[in-house]
Short mmCIF file of C-alpha atoms in Angstrom, two decimals:
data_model
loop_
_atom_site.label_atom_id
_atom_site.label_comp_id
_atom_site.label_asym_id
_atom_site.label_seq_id
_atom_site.Cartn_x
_atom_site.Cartn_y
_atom_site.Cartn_z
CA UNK A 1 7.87 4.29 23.79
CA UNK A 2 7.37 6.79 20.96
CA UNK A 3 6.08 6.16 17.34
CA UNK A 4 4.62 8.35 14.27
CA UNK A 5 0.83 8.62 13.56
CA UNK A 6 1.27 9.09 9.14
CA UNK A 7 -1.81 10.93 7.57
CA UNK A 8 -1.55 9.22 4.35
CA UNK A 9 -4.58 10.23 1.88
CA UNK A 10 -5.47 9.83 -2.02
CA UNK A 11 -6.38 13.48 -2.52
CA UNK A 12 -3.59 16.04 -1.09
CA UNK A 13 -4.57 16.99 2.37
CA UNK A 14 -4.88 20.93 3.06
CA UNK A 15 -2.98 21.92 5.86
CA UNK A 16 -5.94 23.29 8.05
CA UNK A 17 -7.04 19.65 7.81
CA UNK A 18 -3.69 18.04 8.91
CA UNK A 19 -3.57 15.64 11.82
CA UNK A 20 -2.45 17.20 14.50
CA UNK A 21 -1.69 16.70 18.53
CA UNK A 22 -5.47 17.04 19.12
CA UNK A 23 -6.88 14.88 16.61
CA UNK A 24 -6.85 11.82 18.55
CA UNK A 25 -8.54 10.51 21.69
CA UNK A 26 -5.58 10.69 24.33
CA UNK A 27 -5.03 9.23 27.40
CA UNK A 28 -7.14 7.03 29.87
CA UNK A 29 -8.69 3.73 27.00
CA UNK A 30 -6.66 5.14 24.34
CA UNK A 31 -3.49 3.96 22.04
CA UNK A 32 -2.21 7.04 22.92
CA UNK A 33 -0.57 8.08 26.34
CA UNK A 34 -0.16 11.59 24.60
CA UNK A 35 0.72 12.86 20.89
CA UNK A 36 2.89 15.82 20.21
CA UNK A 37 3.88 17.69 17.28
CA UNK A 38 7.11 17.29 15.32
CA UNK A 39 9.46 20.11 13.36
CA UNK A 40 9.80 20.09 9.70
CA UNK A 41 13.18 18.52 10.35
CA UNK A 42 11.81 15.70 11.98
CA UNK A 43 8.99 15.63 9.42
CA UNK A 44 11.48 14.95 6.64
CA UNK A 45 12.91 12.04 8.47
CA UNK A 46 10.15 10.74 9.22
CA UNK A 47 8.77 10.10 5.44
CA UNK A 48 11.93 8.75 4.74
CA UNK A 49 11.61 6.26 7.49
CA UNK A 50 8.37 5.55 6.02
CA UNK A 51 9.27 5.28 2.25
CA UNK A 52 12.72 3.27 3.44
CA UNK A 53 12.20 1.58 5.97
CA UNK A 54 8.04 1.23 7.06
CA UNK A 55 6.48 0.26 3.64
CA UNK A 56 7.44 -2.71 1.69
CA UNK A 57 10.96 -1.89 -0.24
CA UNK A 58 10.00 -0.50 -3.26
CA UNK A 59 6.47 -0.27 -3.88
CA UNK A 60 6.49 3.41 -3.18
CA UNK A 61 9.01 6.56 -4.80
CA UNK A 62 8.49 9.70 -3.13
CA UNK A 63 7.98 12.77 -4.88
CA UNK A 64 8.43 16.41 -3.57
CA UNK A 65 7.93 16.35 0.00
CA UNK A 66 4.59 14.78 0.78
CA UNK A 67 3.60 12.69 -2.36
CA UNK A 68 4.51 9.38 -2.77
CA UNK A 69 3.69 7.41 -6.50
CA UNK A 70 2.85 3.70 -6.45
CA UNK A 71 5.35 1.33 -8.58
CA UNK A 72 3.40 -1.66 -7.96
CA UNK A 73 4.36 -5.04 -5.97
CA UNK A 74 1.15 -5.32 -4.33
CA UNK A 75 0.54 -8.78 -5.66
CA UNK A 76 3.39 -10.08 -4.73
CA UNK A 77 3.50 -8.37 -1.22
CA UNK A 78 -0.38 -9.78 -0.35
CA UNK A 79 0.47 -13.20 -1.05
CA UNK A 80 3.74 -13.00 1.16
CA UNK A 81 0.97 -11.21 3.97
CA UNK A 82 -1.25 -14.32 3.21
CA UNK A 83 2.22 -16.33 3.89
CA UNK A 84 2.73 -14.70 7.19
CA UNK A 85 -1.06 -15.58 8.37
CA UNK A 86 -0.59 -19.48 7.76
CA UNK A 87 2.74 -19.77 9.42
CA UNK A 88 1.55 -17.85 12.35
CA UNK A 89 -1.84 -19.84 11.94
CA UNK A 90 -0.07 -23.17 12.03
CA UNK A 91 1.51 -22.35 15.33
CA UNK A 92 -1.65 -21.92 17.48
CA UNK A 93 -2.82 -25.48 18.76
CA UNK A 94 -5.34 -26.05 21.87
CA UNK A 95 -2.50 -26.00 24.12
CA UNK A 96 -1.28 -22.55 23.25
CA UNK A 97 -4.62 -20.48 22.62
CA UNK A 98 -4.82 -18.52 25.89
CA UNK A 99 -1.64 -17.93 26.40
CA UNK A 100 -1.46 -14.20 26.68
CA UNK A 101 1.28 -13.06 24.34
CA UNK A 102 1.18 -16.93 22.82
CA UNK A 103 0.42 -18.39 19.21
CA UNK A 104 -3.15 -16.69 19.05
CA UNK A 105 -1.50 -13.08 20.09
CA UNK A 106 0.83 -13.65 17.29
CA UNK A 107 -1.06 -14.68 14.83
CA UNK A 108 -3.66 -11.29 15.70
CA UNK A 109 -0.16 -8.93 15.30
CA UNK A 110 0.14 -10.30 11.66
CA UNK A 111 -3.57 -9.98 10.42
CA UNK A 112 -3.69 -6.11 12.34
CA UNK A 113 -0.06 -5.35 11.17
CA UNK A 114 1.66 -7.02 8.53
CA UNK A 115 4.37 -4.49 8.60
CA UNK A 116 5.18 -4.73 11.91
CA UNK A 117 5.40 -1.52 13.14
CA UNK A 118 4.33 1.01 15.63
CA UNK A 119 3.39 3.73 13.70
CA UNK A 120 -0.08 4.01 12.53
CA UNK A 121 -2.08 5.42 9.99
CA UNK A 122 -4.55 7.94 9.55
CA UNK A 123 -6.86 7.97 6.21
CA UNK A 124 -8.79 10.58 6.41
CA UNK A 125 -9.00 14.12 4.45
CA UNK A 126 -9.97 15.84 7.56
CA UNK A 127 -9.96 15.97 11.50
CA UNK A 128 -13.09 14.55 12.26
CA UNK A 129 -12.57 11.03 12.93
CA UNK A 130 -10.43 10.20 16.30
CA UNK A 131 -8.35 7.20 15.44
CA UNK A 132 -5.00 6.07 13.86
CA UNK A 133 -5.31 2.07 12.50
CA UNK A 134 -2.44 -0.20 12.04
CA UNK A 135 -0.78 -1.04 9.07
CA UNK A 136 -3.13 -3.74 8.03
CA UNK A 137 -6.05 -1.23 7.16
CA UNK A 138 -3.26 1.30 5.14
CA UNK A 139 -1.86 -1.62 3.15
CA UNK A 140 -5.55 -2.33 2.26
CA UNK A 141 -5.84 0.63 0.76
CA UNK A 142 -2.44 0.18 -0.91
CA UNK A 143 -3.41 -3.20 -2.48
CA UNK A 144 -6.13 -1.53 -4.41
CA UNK A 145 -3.60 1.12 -5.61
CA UNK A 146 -2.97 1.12 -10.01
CA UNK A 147 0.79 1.37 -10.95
CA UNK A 148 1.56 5.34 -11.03
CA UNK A 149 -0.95 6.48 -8.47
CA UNK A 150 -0.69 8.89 -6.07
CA UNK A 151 -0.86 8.80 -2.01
CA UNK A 152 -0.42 11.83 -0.42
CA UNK A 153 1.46 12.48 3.05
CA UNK A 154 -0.47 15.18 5.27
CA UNK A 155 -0.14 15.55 9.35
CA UNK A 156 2.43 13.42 11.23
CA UNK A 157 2.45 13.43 14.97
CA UNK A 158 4.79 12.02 17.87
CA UNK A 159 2.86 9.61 20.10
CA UNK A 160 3.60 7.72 23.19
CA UNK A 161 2.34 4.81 23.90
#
């Protein structure tokens, strides 16, 4: 299966520090079978997929190309995460625990990524580190966000997972 890694940033990214297909440990104990770059077409759709379709409806208007501004709705979205974590919670009983994609397994999607997807995220200004993260550790950055700040969208790769 394929999915986007998102470089998503709160200072613009310069595009010798981009993610790119080499950025990430590949292969054997990896996420990532193998990443690949994408065409500018492909670019374009893919920040609308993410505006649209991966981050909660609304909270974020793109502007430009690559620069997305904050409208807010992180309150309410955090409490519906919270939500998500007691039903799922609720669900895992002594009977259920070890099963392998049971209650517990569940419950661990929701905390790691509340928006359910298989793209990840990549927060950092430059190349060094050599990791994506779910959605759970992007949206924390998001619920610290101010109404009319600014996230910026650098590299976004293919992978295969």
């Amino acid at each position: 299966m394929h999915a986007k890694v998102y470089q998503i940033t709160k200072r613009r990214v310069d595009k010798e520090n981009y993610l790119n297909e080499n950025t990430l440990t590949q292969g054997d104990s990896s996420d990532y079978d193998y990443c690949s770059e994408i065409s500018e077409e492909e670019r374009a759709e893919s920040i609308d997929t993410l505006v649209n379709h991966i981050l909660p409806k609304g909270m974020f208007t793109l502007v430009g190309s690559d620069e997305l501004v904050f409208n807010g709705g992180n309150y309410e979205w955090i409490h519906k995460w919270v939500d998500a974590i007691h039903e799922k919670s609720d669900e895992v009983t002594a009977e259920n625990v070890t099963h392998w994609i049971g209650a517990a397994y569940q419950l661990q999607k929701v905390i790691n990524n509340p928006l359910g997807t298989d793209s990840h995220f990549y927060l950092s200004e430059s190349t060094t580190q050599t990791f994506a993260e779910p959605s759970a550790e992007l949206m924390r950055m998001v619920c610290k966000l101010r109404k009319g700040e600014r996230l910026y969208i650098g590299g976004i790769i293919d992978y295969h997972f």
